[in-house]
Amino acid sequence: MTATPPIALTIAGSDSGGGAGIQADLKTFQAFGCFGTSAITAITVQNTLGVSGVHSIPVDTVQAQIRAVADDLPPAACKTGMLATSELVRAVAESIRVNRLPNFVLDPVMVASSGDRLLDEDAQRTIVEHLLPLAALVTPNLDEAALLVGFPVDDPEAMRRAAVRLVELGAKAALLKGGHLRSEELVDLLWDGREWREWRRPRLDTRSTHGTGCTLSAGIAAGLAHGRPLDRAVEDALDFVQRAMQSAPGLGAGHGPLNHLVPGPA
């Protein structure tokens, strides 16, 4: 008999280019052996060159999607991506509380790889006030971390201070992603309020970076859905993203997608 897969839920925007957002999350859930479900928060008009349009889904429809999944296909873990507006952030936070969604991974999507802004400025504070205290893990890149904590985050020492601050603000743990460091070596730092974990790897010379944050947070959520410890879930997801970048298919003229067909963790 085939074992019943754990269910994971992504609450995020749709990427018409297929490399990020809902599309990347569902591909990653599949690679990690999870059954993927979704609540779409926005429809974006985008490709590897950038975002040319965003259409937000009505808030009550987003909440109804989450409720429909929770009622019939209760997820063992969930993640959020693009939430766009303060109203939607509040609504999603309420849905996570009301439906008691476990193992919530908060990917605070604010800016696309192309530089296009994907979050209203006034929604930043709403994320800190309403979503961060619900998160088992928050996974900002350096730019997102700086927006959330209110000070520049551009080196490993600042990353540590930001991680500590994010946990003080309510997250159970913070993973600071070092992809934007100005160095040949990338550093990713995990702080769970008690212990530090650090991963170092060489920088890859590639334009295929579209969807890395979505893929990483989805991989972590999938690991948590399987019942793995947080540090193992993070390590597996980091490894998956690295291999997916190394074997990227080179599609598109801009920031291309990863190869989500690489094997997930055993």
Tab-separated table of C-alpha atoms in Angstrom:
chain	number	residue	atom	x	y	z
A	1	MET	CA	0.000	0.000	0.000
A	2	THR	CA	1.099	3.566	-0.685
A	3	ALA	CA	1.612	5.573	2.499
A	4	THR	CA	-0.735	8.520	2.932
A	5	PRO	CA	1.282	11.693	2.268
A	6	PRO	CA	1.151	14.603	4.697
A	7	ILE	CA	-0.804	17.615	3.491
A	8	ALA	CA	0.805	21.047	3.101
A	9	LEU	CA	-0.967	24.321	2.345
A	10	THR	CA	0.434	27.351	0.547
A	11	ILE	CA	-1.283	30.728	0.846
A	12	ALA	CA	0.317	32.840	-1.844
A	13	GLY	CA	0.089	34.481	-5.246
A	14	SER	CA	0.028	32.840	-8.656
A	15	ASP	CA	3.048	33.358	-10.939
A	16	SER	CA	2.074	33.130	-14.610
A	17	GLY	CA	5.731	32.378	-15.404
A	18	GLY	CA	5.586	29.245	-13.240
A	19	GLY	CA	8.826	29.824	-11.362
A	20	ALA	CA	7.661	31.297	-8.058
A	21	GLY	CA	4.554	31.648	-5.899
A	22	ILE	CA	1.882	28.956	-5.842
A	23	GLN	CA	3.454	27.142	-8.775
A	24	ALA	CA	6.883	26.821	-7.125
A	25	ASP	CA	5.319	25.850	-3.803
A	26	LEU	CA	3.217	23.020	-5.250
A	27	LYS	CA	6.157	21.673	-7.249
A	28	THR	CA	8.284	21.700	-4.096
A	29	PHE	CA	5.606	20.011	-1.978
A	30	GLN	CA	5.450	17.261	-4.596
A	31	ALA	CA	9.229	16.829	-4.615
A	32	PHE	CA	9.182	16.501	-0.825
A	33	GLY	CA	6.463	13.849	-0.854
A	34	CYS	CA	3.615	16.066	0.361
A	35	PHE	CA	0.129	16.515	-1.044
A	36	GLY	CA	-0.055	20.204	-1.897
A	37	THR	CA	-3.103	22.413	-1.396
A	38	SER	CA	-3.428	26.137	-2.041
A	39	ALA	CA	-5.247	29.364	-1.330
A	40	ILE	CA	-4.479	31.924	-4.041
A	41	THR	CA	-4.141	35.493	-2.786
A	42	ALA	CA	-3.329	37.280	-6.044
A	43	ILE	CA	-2.893	36.694	-9.743
A	44	THR	CA	0.303	38.221	-11.081
A	45	VAL	CA	1.196	38.992	-14.677
A	46	GLN	CA	4.865	38.090	-14.787
A	47	ASN	CA	7.675	36.216	-16.446
A	48	THR	CA	11.424	36.000	-15.878
A	49	LEU	CA	11.792	39.677	-16.842
A	50	GLY	CA	9.494	41.089	-14.183
A	51	VAL	CA	5.982	41.745	-12.899
A	52	SER	CA	3.707	43.851	-15.102
A	53	GLY	CA	0.439	43.425	-13.221
A	54	VAL	CA	-1.098	42.243	-9.937
A	55	HIS	CA	-4.761	41.424	-9.356
A	56	SER	CA	-5.622	40.769	-5.725
A	57	ILE	CA	-8.210	38.092	-4.927
A	58	PRO	CA	-11.127	39.292	-2.750
A	59	VAL	CA	-10.351	38.750	0.933
A	60	ASP	CA	-13.467	36.692	1.621
A	61	THR	CA	-12.543	34.371	-1.256
A	62	VAL	CA	-9.053	33.864	0.170
A	63	GLN	CA	-10.501	33.046	3.573
A	64	ALA	CA	-13.027	30.678	1.983
A	65	GLN	CA	-10.230	28.814	0.192
A	66	ILE	CA	-8.328	28.352	3.450
A	67	ARG	CA	-11.451	27.216	5.271
A	68	ALA	CA	-12.345	24.719	2.521
A	69	VAL	CA	-8.901	23.126	2.745
A	70	ALA	CA	-8.824	23.094	6.550
A	71	ASP	CA	-12.286	21.535	6.810
A	72	ASP	CA	-11.628	18.601	4.476
A	73	LEU	CA	-7.854	18.337	3.968
A	74	PRO	CA	-6.337	19.566	7.237
A	75	PRO	CA	-2.712	20.489	6.571
A	76	ALA	CA	0.156	19.328	8.754
A	77	ALA	CA	1.999	22.539	7.849
A	78	CYS	CA	1.338	25.744	5.950
A	79	LYS	CA	3.226	28.680	4.508
A	80	THR	CA	2.420	32.158	3.275
A	81	GLY	CA	3.984	34.046	0.395
A	82	MET	CA	2.697	37.134	-1.389
A	83	LEU	CA	-0.088	38.816	0.610
A	84	ALA	CA	-0.035	42.267	-1.040
A	85	THR	CA	-2.245	44.349	1.315
A	86	SER	CA	-2.769	45.029	5.016
A	87	GLU	CA	-6.375	43.845	4.785
A	88	LEU	CA	-5.275	40.514	3.345
A	89	VAL	CA	-2.513	40.079	5.933
A	90	ARG	CA	-5.061	40.536	8.734
A	91	ALA	CA	-7.514	38.153	7.090
A	92	VAL	CA	-4.913	35.434	6.569
A	93	ALA	CA	-3.695	35.798	10.154
A	94	GLU	CA	-7.281	35.385	11.365
A	95	SER	CA	-7.723	32.294	9.180
A	96	ILE	CA	-4.549	30.713	10.529
A	97	ARG	CA	-5.771	31.291	14.101
A	98	VAL	CA	-9.390	30.250	13.578
A	99	ASN	CA	-8.497	27.105	11.631
A	100	ARG	CA	-5.606	26.325	13.987
A	101	LEU	CA	-3.160	25.737	11.144
A	102	PRO	CA	0.051	24.192	12.531
A	103	ASN	CA	3.713	24.617	11.573
A	104	PHE	CA	3.230	28.010	9.907
A	105	VAL	CA	6.225	29.193	7.849
A	106	LEU	CA	6.090	32.926	7.092
A	107	ASP	CA	7.892	33.947	3.905
A	108	PRO	CA	7.509	37.750	4.049
A	109	VAL	CA	7.399	38.318	0.288
A	110	MET	CA	7.914	42.019	-0.283
A	111	VAL	CA	10.045	42.390	-3.425
A	112	ALA	CA	10.407	40.046	-6.424
A	113	SER	CA	13.830	38.922	-7.714
A	114	SER	CA	13.343	41.426	-10.553
A	115	GLY	CA	13.031	44.267	-8.006
A	116	ASP	CA	9.278	44.714	-8.402
A	117	ARG	CA	7.514	45.499	-5.124
A	118	LEU	CA	4.878	42.917	-4.143
A	119	LEU	CA	3.660	44.340	-0.817
A	120	ASP	CA	2.059	47.646	0.139
A	121	GLU	CA	4.276	49.656	2.477
A	122	ASP	CA	1.598	49.871	5.168
A	123	ALA	CA	1.297	46.066	5.140
A	124	GLN	CA	4.794	45.679	6.614
A	125	ARG	CA	3.702	46.711	10.100
A	126	THR	CA	0.632	44.511	9.791
A	127	ILE	CA	2.849	41.490	9.122
A	128	VAL	CA	4.871	42.238	12.260
A	129	GLU	CA	1.773	42.753	14.412
A	130	HIS	CA	-0.497	39.987	13.130
A	131	LEU	CA	1.445	37.246	11.315
A	132	LEU	CA	4.848	37.150	12.985
A	133	PRO	CA	3.501	35.986	16.391
A	134	LEU	CA	1.855	32.989	14.671
A	135	ALA	CA	4.974	31.829	12.842
A	136	ALA	CA	6.926	28.695	13.697
A	137	LEU	CA	9.557	30.194	11.395
A	138	VAL	CA	10.030	33.431	9.449
A	139	THR	CA	12.360	33.343	6.413
A	140	PRO	CA	13.306	36.864	5.254
A	141	ASN	CA	16.099	37.762	2.888
A	142	LEU	CA	18.299	40.676	3.945
A	143	ASP	CA	16.131	43.388	2.361
A	144	GLU	CA	12.951	41.955	3.891
A	145	ALA	CA	14.621	41.579	7.280
A	146	ALA	CA	15.690	45.237	7.232
A	147	LEU	CA	12.112	46.320	6.485
A	148	LEU	CA	10.760	44.181	9.318
A	149	VAL	CA	13.261	45.140	12.037
A	150	GLY	CA	13.925	48.737	11.036
A	151	PHE	CA	17.712	48.700	10.666
A	152	PRO	CA	20.146	47.773	7.850
A	153	VAL	CA	20.938	44.069	7.516
A	154	ASP	CA	23.957	43.669	5.273
A	155	ASP	CA	26.472	41.451	7.074
A	156	PRO	CA	26.441	38.310	9.263
A	157	GLU	CA	26.538	40.293	12.509
A	158	ALA	CA	23.509	42.365	11.493
A	159	MET	CA	21.808	39.120	10.405
A	160	ARG	CA	22.222	37.774	13.932
A	161	ARG	CA	20.800	40.924	15.490
A	162	ALA	CA	17.853	40.825	13.084
A	163	ALA	CA	17.143	37.155	13.815
A	164	VAL	CA	17.114	37.830	17.552
A	165	ARG	CA	14.810	40.817	17.043
A	166	LEU	CA	12.357	38.815	14.916
A	167	VAL	CA	12.078	36.194	17.653
A	168	GLU	CA	11.600	38.964	20.220
A	169	LEU	CA	8.751	40.249	18.038
A	170	GLY	CA	6.968	36.917	18.316
A	171	ALA	CA	8.259	34.381	15.795
A	172	LYS	CA	9.318	31.074	17.329
A	173	ALA	CA	12.380	30.998	15.062
A	174	ALA	CA	13.999	33.079	12.313
A	175	LEU	CA	16.025	31.985	9.291
A	176	LEU	CA	18.030	34.866	7.836
A	177	LYS	CA	18.894	34.138	4.203
A	178	GLY	CA	22.269	35.410	3.025
A	179	GLY	CA	21.728	35.382	-0.728
A	180	HIS	CA	22.145	39.180	-0.913
A	181	LEU	CA	25.437	39.281	1.000
A	182	ARG	CA	28.247	40.989	-0.886
A	183	SER	CA	30.615	38.042	-0.606
A	184	GLU	CA	31.642	34.908	-2.460
A	185	GLU	CA	30.425	32.791	0.459
A	186	LEU	CA	26.759	32.721	1.397
A	187	VAL	CA	25.693	32.432	5.024
A	188	ASP	CA	22.269	31.349	6.243
A	189	LEU	CA	21.542	31.738	9.976
A	190	LEU	CA	18.839	30.045	12.047
A	191	TRP	CA	17.933	31.268	15.555
A	192	ASP	CA	15.242	29.496	17.549
A	193	GLY	CA	15.572	31.565	20.722
A	194	ARG	CA	18.005	29.067	22.260
A	195	GLU	CA	20.540	27.896	19.688
A	196	TRP	CA	22.193	29.082	16.486
A	197	ARG	CA	22.632	27.002	13.346
A	198	GLU	CA	24.725	28.243	10.458
A	199	TRP	CA	25.110	27.022	6.882
A	200	ARG	CA	27.823	28.240	4.519
A	201	ARG	CA	28.143	27.532	0.809
A	202	PRO	CA	29.836	29.101	-2.232
A	203	ARG	CA	27.864	31.556	-4.329
A	204	LEU	CA	26.622	30.140	-7.633
A	205	ASP	CA	27.229	32.151	-10.800
A	206	THR	CA	23.700	31.976	-12.183
A	207	ARG	CA	20.746	34.140	-13.243
A	208	SER	CA	18.354	31.310	-12.333
A	209	THR	CA	17.233	32.669	-8.983
A	210	HIS	CA	13.515	33.223	-9.585
A	211	GLY	CA	11.472	31.520	-6.885
A	212	THR	CA	14.323	30.631	-4.535
A	213	GLY	CA	12.585	32.102	-1.474
A	214	CYS	CA	9.250	30.471	-2.298
A	215	THR	CA	10.927	27.123	-2.907
A	216	LEU	CA	12.935	27.312	0.314
A	217	SER	CA	9.965	28.155	2.542
A	218	ALA	CA	7.818	25.506	0.838
A	219	GLY	CA	10.544	22.911	1.383
A	220	ILE	CA	10.769	23.815	5.062
A	221	ALA	CA	6.984	23.602	5.457
A	222	ALA	CA	7.040	20.202	3.736
A	223	GLY	CA	9.715	18.961	6.126
A	224	LEU	CA	7.691	20.138	9.104
A	225	ALA	CA	4.610	18.421	7.644
A	226	HIS	CA	6.614	15.182	7.707
A	227	GLY	CA	7.317	15.760	11.405
A	228	ARG	CA	11.011	16.545	11.000
A	229	PRO	CA	12.813	18.829	13.472
A	230	LEU	CA	13.119	22.452	12.359
A	231	ASP	CA	16.879	22.384	11.788
A	232	ARG	CA	16.581	19.231	9.655
A	233	ALA	CA	13.712	20.757	7.663
A	234	VAL	CA	15.786	23.885	7.016
A	235	GLU	CA	18.887	21.917	6.017
A	236	ASP	CA	16.939	19.697	3.617
A	237	ALA	CA	15.291	22.725	2.008
A	238	LEU	CA	18.574	24.622	1.630
A	239	ASP	CA	20.131	21.573	-0.018
A	240	PHE	CA	17.157	21.213	-2.379
A	241	VAL	CA	17.336	24.866	-3.457
A	242	GLN	CA	21.094	24.620	-4.058
A	243	ARG	CA	20.702	21.549	-6.279
A	244	ALA	CA	17.699	23.066	-8.058
A	245	MET	CA	19.761	26.166	-8.871
A	246	GLN	CA	22.777	24.159	-9.989
A	247	SER	CA	20.673	22.227	-12.511
A	248	ALA	CA	18.368	25.092	-13.538
A	249	PRO	CA	17.077	24.720	-17.115
A	250	GLY	CA	18.101	28.223	-18.209
A	251	LEU	CA	14.622	29.270	-19.313
A	252	GLY	CA	13.646	32.862	-20.067
A	253	ALA	CA	15.629	36.019	-20.758
A	254	GLY	CA	15.698	37.295	-17.169
A	255	HIS	CA	15.895	35.667	-13.738
A	256	GLY	CA	15.048	32.109	-14.741
A	257	PRO	CA	13.302	29.394	-12.716
A	258	LEU	CA	14.906	26.597	-10.715
A	259	ASN	CA	14.784	22.918	-11.603
A	260	HIS	CA	12.050	21.591	-9.331
A	261	LEU	CA	12.524	18.142	-10.834
A	262	VAL	CA	15.621	17.422	-8.714
A	263	PRO	CA	14.951	14.712	-6.099
A	264	GLY	CA	13.652	15.793	-2.732
A	265	PRO	CA	15.158	14.544	0.548
A	266	ALA	CA	14.995	10.855	1.374
